[in-house]
Coordinates of C-alpha atoms in Angstrom, one line a residue:
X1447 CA -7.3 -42.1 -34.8
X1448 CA -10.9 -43.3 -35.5
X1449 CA -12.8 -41.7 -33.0
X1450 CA -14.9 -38.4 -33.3
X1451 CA -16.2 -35.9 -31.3
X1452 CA -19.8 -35.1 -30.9
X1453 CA -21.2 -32.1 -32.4
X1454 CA -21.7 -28.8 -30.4
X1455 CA -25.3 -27.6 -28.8
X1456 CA -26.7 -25.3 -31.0
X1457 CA -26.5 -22.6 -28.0
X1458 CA -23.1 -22.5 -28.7
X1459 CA -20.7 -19.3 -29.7
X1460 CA -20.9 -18.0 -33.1
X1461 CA -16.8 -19.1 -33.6
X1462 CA -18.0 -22.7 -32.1
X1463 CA -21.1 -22.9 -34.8
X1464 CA -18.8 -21.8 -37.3
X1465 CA -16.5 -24.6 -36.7
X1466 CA -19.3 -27.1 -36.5
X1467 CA -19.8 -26.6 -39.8
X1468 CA -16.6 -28.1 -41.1
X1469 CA -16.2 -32.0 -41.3
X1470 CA -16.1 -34.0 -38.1
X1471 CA -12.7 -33.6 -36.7
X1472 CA -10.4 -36.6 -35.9
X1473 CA -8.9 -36.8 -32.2
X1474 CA -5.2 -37.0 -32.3
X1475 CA -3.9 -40.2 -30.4
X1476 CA -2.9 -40.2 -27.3
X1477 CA 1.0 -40.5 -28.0
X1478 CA 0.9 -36.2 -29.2
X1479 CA -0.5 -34.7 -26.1
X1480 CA 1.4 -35.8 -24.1
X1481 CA 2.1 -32.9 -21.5
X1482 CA 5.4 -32.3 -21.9
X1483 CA 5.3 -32.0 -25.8
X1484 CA 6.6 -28.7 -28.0
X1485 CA 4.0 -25.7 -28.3
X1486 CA 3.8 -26.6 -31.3
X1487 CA 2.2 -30.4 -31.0
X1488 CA -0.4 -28.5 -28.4
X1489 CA -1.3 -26.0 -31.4
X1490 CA -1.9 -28.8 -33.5
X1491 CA -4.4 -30.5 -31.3
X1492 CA -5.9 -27.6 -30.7
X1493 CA -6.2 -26.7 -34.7
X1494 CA -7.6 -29.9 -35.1
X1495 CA -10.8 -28.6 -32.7
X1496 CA -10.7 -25.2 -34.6
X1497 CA -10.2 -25.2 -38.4
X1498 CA -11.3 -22.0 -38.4
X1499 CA -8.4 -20.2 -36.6
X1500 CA -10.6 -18.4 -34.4
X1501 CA -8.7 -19.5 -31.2
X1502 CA -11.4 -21.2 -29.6
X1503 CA -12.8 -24.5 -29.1
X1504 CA -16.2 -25.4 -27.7
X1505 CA -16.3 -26.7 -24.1
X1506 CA -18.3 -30.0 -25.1
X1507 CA -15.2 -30.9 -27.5
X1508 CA -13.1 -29.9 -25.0
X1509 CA -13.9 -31.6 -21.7
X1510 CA -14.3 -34.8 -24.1
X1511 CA -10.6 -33.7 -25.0
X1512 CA -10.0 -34.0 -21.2
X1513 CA -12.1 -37.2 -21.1
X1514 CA -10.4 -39.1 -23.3
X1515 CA -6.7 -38.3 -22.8
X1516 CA -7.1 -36.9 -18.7
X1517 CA -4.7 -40.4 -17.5
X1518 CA -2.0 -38.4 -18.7
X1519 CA -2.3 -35.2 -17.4
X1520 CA -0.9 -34.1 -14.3
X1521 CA -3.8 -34.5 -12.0
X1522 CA -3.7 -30.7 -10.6
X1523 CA -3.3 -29.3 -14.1
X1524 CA -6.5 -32.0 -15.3
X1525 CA -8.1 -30.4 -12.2
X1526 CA -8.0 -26.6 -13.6
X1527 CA -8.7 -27.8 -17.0
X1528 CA -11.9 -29.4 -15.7
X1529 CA -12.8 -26.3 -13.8
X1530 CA -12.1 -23.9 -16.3
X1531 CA -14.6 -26.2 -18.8
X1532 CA -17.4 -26.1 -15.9
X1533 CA -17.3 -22.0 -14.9
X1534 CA -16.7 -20.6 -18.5
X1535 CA -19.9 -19.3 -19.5
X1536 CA -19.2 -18.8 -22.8
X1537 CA -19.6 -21.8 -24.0
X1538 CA -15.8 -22.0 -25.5
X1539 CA -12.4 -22.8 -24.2
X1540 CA -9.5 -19.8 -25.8
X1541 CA -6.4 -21.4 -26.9
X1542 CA -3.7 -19.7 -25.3
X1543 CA -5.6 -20.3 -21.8
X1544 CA -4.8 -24.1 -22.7
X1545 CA -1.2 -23.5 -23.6
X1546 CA 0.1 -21.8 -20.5
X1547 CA -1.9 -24.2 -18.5
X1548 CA 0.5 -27.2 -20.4
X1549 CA 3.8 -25.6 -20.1
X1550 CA 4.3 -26.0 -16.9
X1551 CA 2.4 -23.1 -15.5
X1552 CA 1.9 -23.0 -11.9
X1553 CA -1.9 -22.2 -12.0
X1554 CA -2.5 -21.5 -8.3
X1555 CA -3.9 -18.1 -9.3
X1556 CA -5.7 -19.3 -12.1
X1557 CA -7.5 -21.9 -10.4
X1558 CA -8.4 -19.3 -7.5
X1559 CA -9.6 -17.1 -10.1
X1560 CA -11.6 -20.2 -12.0
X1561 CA -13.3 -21.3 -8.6
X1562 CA -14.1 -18.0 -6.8
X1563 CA -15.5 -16.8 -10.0
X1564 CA -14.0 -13.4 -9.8
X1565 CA -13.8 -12.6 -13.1
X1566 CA -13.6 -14.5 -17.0
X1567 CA -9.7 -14.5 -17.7
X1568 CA -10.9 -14.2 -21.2
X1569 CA -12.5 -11.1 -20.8
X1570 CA -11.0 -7.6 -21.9
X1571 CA -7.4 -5.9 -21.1
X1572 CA -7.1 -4.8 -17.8
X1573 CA -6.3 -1.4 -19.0
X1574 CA -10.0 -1.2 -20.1
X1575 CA -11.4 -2.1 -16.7
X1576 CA -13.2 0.6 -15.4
X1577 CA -14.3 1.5 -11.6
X1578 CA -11.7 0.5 -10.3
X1579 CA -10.6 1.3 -6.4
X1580 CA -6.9 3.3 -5.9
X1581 CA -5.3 -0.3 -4.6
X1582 CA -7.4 -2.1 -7.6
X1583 CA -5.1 0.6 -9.7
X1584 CA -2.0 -0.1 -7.9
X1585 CA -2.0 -3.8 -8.3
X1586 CA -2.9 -2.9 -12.6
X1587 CA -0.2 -0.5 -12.4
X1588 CA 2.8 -2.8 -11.0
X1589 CA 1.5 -5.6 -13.6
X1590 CA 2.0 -3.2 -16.4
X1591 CA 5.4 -2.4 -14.9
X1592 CA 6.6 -5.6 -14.8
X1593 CA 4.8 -8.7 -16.7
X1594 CA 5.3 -8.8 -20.7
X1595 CA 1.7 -11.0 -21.2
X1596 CA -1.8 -9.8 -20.8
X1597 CA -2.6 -13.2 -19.3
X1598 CA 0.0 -13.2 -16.7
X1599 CA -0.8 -9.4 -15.4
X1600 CA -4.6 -10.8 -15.4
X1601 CA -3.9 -13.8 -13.3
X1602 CA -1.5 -11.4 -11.2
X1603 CA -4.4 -8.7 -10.6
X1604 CA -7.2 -11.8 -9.8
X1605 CA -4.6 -13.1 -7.1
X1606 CA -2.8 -10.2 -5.4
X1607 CA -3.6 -9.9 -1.6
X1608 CA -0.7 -8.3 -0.5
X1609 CA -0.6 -10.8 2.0
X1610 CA 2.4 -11.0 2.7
X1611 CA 3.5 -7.1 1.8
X1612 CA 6.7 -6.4 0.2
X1613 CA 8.6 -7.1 3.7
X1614 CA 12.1 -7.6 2.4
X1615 CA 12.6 -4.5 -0.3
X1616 CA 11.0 -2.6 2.4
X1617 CA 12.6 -3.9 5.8
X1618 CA 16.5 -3.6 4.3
X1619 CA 15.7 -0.4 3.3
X1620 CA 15.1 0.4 6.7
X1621 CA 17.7 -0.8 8.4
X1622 CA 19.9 0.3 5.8
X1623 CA 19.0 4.0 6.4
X1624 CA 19.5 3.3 10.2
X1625 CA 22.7 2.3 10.4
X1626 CA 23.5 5.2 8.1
X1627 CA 22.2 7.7 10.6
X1628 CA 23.8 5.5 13.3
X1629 CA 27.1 6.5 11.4
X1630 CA 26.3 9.6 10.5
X1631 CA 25.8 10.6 14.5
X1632 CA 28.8 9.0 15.7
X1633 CA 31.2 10.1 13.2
X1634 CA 29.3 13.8 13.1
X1635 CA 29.2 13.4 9.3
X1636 CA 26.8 12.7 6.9
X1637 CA 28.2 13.3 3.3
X1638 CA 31.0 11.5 2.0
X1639 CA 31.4 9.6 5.1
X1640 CA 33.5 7.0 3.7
X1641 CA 36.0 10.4 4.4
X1642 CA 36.3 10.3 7.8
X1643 CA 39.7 8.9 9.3
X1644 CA 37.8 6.1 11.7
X1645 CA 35.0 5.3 8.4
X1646 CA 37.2 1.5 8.3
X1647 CA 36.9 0.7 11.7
X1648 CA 33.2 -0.4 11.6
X1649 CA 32.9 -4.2 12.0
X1650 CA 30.1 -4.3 9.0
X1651 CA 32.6 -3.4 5.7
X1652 CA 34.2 -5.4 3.9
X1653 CA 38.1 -4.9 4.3
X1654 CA 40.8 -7.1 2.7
X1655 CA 42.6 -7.5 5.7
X1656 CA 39.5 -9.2 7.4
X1657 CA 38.3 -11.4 4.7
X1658 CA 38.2 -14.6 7.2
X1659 CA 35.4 -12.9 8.8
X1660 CA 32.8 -14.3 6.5
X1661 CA 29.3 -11.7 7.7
X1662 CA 32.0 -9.1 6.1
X1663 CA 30.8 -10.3 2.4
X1664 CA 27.1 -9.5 3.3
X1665 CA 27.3 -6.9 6.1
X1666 CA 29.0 -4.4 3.7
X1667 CA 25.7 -3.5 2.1
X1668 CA 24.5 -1.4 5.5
X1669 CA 27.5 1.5 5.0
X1670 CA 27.5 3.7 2.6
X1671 CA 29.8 6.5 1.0
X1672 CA 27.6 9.4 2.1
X1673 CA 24.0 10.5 1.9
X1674 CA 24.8 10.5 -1.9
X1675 CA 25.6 7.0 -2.2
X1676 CA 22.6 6.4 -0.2
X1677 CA 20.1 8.2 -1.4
X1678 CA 20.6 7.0 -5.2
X1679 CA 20.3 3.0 -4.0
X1680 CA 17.5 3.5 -2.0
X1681 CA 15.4 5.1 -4.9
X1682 CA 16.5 2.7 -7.2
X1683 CA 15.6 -0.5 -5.0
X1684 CA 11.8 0.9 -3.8
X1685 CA 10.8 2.2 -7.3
X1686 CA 12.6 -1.2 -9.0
X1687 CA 12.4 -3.8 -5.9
X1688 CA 9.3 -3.2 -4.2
X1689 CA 7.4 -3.6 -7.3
X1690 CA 9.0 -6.8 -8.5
X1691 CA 8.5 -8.2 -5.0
X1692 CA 4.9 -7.5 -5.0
X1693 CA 4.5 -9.8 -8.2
X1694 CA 7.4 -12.7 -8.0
X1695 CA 7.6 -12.6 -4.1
X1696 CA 10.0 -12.5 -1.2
X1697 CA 11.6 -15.3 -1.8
X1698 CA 12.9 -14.7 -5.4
X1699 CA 13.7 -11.0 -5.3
X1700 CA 15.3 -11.5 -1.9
X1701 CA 17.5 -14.2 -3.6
X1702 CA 18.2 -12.1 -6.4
X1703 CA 19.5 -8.9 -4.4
X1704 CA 21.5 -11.1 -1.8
X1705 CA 23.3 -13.2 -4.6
X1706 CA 24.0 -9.8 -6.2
X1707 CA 25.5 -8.5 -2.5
X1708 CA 27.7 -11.4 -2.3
X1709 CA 28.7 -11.6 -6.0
X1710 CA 29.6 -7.7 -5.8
X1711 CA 32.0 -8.7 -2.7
X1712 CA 33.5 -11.5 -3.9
X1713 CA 34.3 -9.7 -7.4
X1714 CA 36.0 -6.7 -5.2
X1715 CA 37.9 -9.9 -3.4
X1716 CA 39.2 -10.8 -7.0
X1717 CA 39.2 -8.2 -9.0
X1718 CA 40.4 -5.3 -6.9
X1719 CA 42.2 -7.1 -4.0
X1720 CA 43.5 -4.2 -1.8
X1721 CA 40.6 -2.3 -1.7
X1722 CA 37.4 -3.0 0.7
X1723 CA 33.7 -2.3 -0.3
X1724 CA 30.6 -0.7 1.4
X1725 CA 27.1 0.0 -0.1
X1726 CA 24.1 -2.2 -1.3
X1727 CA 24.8 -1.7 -5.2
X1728 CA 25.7 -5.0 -5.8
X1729 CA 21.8 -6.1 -4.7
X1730 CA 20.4 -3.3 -6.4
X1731 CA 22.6 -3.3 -9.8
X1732 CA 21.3 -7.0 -9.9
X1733 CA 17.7 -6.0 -9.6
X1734 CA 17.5 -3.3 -12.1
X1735 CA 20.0 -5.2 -14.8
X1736 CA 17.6 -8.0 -14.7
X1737 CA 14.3 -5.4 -15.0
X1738 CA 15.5 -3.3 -17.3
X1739 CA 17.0 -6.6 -19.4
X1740 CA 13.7 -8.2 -19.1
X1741 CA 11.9 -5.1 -20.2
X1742 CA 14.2 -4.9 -23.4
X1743 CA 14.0 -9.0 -24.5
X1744 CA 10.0 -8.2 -24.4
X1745 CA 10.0 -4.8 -25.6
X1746 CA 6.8 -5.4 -27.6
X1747 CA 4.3 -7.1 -24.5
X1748 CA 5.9 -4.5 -22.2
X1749 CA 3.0 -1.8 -21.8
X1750 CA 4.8 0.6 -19.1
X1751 CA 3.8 3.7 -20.0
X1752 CA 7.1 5.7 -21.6
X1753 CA 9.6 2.9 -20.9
X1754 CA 11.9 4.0 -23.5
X1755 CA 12.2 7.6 -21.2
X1756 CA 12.1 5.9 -18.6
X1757 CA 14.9 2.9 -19.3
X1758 CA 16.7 6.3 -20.1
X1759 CA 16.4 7.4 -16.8
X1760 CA 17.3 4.8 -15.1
X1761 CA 20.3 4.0 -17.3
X1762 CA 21.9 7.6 -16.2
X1763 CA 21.1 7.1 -12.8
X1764 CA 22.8 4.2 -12.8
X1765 CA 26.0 5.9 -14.7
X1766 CA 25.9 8.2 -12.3
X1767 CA 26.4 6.2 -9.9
X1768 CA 28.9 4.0 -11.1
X1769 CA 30.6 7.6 -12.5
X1770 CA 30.7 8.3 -8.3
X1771 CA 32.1 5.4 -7.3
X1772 CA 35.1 5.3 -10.2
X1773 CA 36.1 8.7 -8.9
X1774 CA 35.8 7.8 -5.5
X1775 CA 38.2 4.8 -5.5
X1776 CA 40.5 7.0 -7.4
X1777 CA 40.6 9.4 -5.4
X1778 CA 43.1 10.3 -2.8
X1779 CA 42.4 8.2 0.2
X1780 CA 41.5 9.5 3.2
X1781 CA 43.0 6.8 5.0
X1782 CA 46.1 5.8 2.9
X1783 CA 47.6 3.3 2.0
X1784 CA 44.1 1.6 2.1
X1785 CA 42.4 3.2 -1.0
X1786 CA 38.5 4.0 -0.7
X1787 CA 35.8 1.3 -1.5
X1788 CA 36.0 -0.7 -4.6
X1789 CA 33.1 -0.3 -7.6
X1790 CA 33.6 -3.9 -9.0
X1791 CA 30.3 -4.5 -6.6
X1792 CA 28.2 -2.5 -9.4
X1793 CA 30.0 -4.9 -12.1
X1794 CA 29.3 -8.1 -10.1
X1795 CA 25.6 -7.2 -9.3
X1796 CA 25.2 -6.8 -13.0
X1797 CA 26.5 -10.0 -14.2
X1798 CA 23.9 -11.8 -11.5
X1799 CA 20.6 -9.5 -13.1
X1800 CA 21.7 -10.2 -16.8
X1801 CA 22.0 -14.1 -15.6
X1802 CA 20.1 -15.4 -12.8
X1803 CA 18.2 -12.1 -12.4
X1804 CA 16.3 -12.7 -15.9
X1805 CA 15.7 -16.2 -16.0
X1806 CA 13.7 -15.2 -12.7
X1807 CA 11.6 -12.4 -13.9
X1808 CA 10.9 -14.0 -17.1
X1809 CA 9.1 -16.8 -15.7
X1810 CA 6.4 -15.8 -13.4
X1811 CA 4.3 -18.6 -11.9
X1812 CA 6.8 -21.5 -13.5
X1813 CA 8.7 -23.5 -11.3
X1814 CA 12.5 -22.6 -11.5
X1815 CA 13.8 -26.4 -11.3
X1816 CA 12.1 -26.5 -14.9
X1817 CA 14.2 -24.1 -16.8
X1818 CA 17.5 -25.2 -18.8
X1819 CA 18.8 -21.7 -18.6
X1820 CA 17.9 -22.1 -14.3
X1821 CA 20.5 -24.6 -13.8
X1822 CA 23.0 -23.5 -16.3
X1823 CA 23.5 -20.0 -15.0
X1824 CA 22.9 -21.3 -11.1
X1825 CA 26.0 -23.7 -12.0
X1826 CA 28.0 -20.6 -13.0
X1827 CA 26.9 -18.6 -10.0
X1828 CA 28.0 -21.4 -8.0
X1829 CA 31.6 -22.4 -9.9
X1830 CA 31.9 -18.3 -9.4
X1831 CA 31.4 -18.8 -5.4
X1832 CA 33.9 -21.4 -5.4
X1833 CA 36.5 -19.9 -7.4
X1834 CA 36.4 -16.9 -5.3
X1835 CA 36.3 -18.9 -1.9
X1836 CA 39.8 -20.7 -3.1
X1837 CA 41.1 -17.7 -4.7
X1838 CA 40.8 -15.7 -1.3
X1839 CA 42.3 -18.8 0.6
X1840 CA 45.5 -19.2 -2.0
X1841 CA 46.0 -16.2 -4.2
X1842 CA 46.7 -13.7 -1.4
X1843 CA 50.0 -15.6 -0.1
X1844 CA 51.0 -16.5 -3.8
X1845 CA 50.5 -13.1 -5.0
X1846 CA 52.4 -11.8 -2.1
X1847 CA 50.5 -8.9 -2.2
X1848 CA 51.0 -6.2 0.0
X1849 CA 47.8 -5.0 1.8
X1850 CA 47.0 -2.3 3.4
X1851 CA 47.3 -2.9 7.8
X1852 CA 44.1 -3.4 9.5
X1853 CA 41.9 -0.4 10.6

């Protein structure tokens, strides 16, 4: 700890001159930057720079910071550090820039934003931006809706191209509303479908009776009740899915929604064993239980224009569409003894938002493998899987349960 940093130009920022004035400051050695350490060992380091608390340090200070201690960096994070010290025309580095960048922050964005020169992350809230186009709006819009931290909806806004578009949200939608109006022509009926006398015989539901044919626990989600049932999931997944795909991608939300399908399935296969199950609310009760959970564990960064109305809103929408499908299964069967479709799907797509759903959404541009609360609830999704697997294999024949014939 003997070695000091030189003073700042005299062109520097008023919060840098300020800070020059103190006593030289003492580098911390290199054993308490190392880049895996606590938030709190980075804060310290970067106190030692800024005395002041103004939540800057000069870029001389730091890109000798960098300098000195850049062997243990990870070379692409040391890379973005470097950049950000070269483009920033202020003449000082902000803090929390340096945090995200050391905890395991993906910074593709921010180093596109760094190098094309598109705008100073630093500068002022996006909702002050002015002149901007309708898309420039869009893309503010969704990261309002659905990022808790100013720094992560600017880093969203600088690197949105929708390239790739929403495709998944978007294409199962489609082909979710085609195979209802398939239905709906060949069994001349388009509200409470699930009704008609020949609704079982479709080779997409799940039935009990068929549980060895495996597509049965994913296929389910292209029939619905009726236009009813249909019309209330479709909403919910464009205003709620199509958003979050735009910002965390195909990949995540699509893993999401299918785990929440297949979860919603398997729960019927447990939970309600003599009834089958048709209808994407598994997928979409995982998608808007991990939104609206994420919006409520950051209520205060959340700046969605009036999300307690609208959390409202969605909540009874979502009871009302639970309510349906709770009278439905109770309700005298069209097809007796087979009861109608289950609702333990909406219970099972749930549990996956409130679990895998939120660990997702909460960290935007981090890698996955890097979160405890990742592995832990993946390992539960999984033993849940298993469990059901053996449970449909075994606990039919040991129940001796009666089920209801084929259709």
């Amino acid at each position: 700890m003997g070695d000091k940093l030189p003073e700042p130009h005299a062109s520097s920022s008023p919060a840098v001159a300020a800070s020059a004035e103190a006593e030289e400051i003492e580098v911390l050695d290199s054993e308490d930057v190392l880049p895996m350490a606590a938030e709190d060992h980075w804060k310290a380091l970067f106190d030692q720079f800024d005395p002041d608390n103004t939540g800057y340090i000069s870029t001389e200070k730091f890109r000798s910071l960098l300098q000195r201690h850049g062997s243990e960096l990870d070379p692409h994070k040391l890379e973005v550090l470097l950049a950000l010290a070269d483009s920033n025309s202020e003449g000082r580095i902000c803090y929390q820039d340096f945090v995200n960048l050391m905890s395991n922050k993906r910074s593709n964005s921010f180093r596109q934003a760094i190098l094309q020169g598109n705008r100073r992350l630093c500068s002022k809230a996006l909702l002050e931006e002015t002149g901007l186009s309708l898309s420039q709006r869009l893309i503010r819009h969704v990261a309002y809706e659905t990022l808790p931290r100013e720094i992560d909806r600017k880093w969203y806004y600088d690197s949105y191209t929708c390239c790739p578009p929403p495709w998944f949200m978007i294409t199962i939608t489609i082909v979710e509303v085609a195979f209802f109006l398939y239905n709906g022509v060949v069994l001349d009926r388009f509200v409470l479908q699930v009704s008609h006398p020949l609704y079982l015989k479709n080779a997409l539901l799940y039935h009990p009776q068929l549980r060895a044919q495996a597509w049965r626990y994913l296929t389910y989600i292209f029939m619905h009740a009726g236009i009813e049932h249909l019309g209330l999931n479709v909403v919910l997944q464009l205003l709620v899915g199509v958003p979050l795909e735009m910002v965390h991608g195909a990949a995540r939300i699509s893993f999401v929604y299918v785990a929440g399908v297949v979860a919603g399935s398997l729960a019927v296969s447990v939970a309600d064993m003599r009834a089958p199950v048709v209808g994407s609310s598994g997928g979409v009760y995982a998608l808007v239980s991990a939104h609206l959970a994420n919006i409520v564990m950051n209520w205060s960064g959340m700046k969605c224009q009036f999300k307690l109305l609208r959390m409202a809103v969605a909540l009874i929408c979502m009871s009302f569409e639970f309510g349906r499908a709770v009278w439905l299964r109770f309700h005298p069967s069209a097809y007796p003894p087979c009861p109608h479709p289950s609702f333990m799907a909406h219970l099972g797509g749930v549990m996956v938002g409130i679990t895998l759903g939120v660990v997702i959404l909460r960290n935007y541009e981090q890698r996955l493998q890097d979160q405890t609360l990742w592995w832990i609830f993946l390992s539960i999704y999984v033993i849940f899987v298993l469990f059901a697997i053996f449970w449909n294999i075994f606990a039919y024949s040991l129940l001796d349960l009666k089920l209801p014939p084929p259709p």
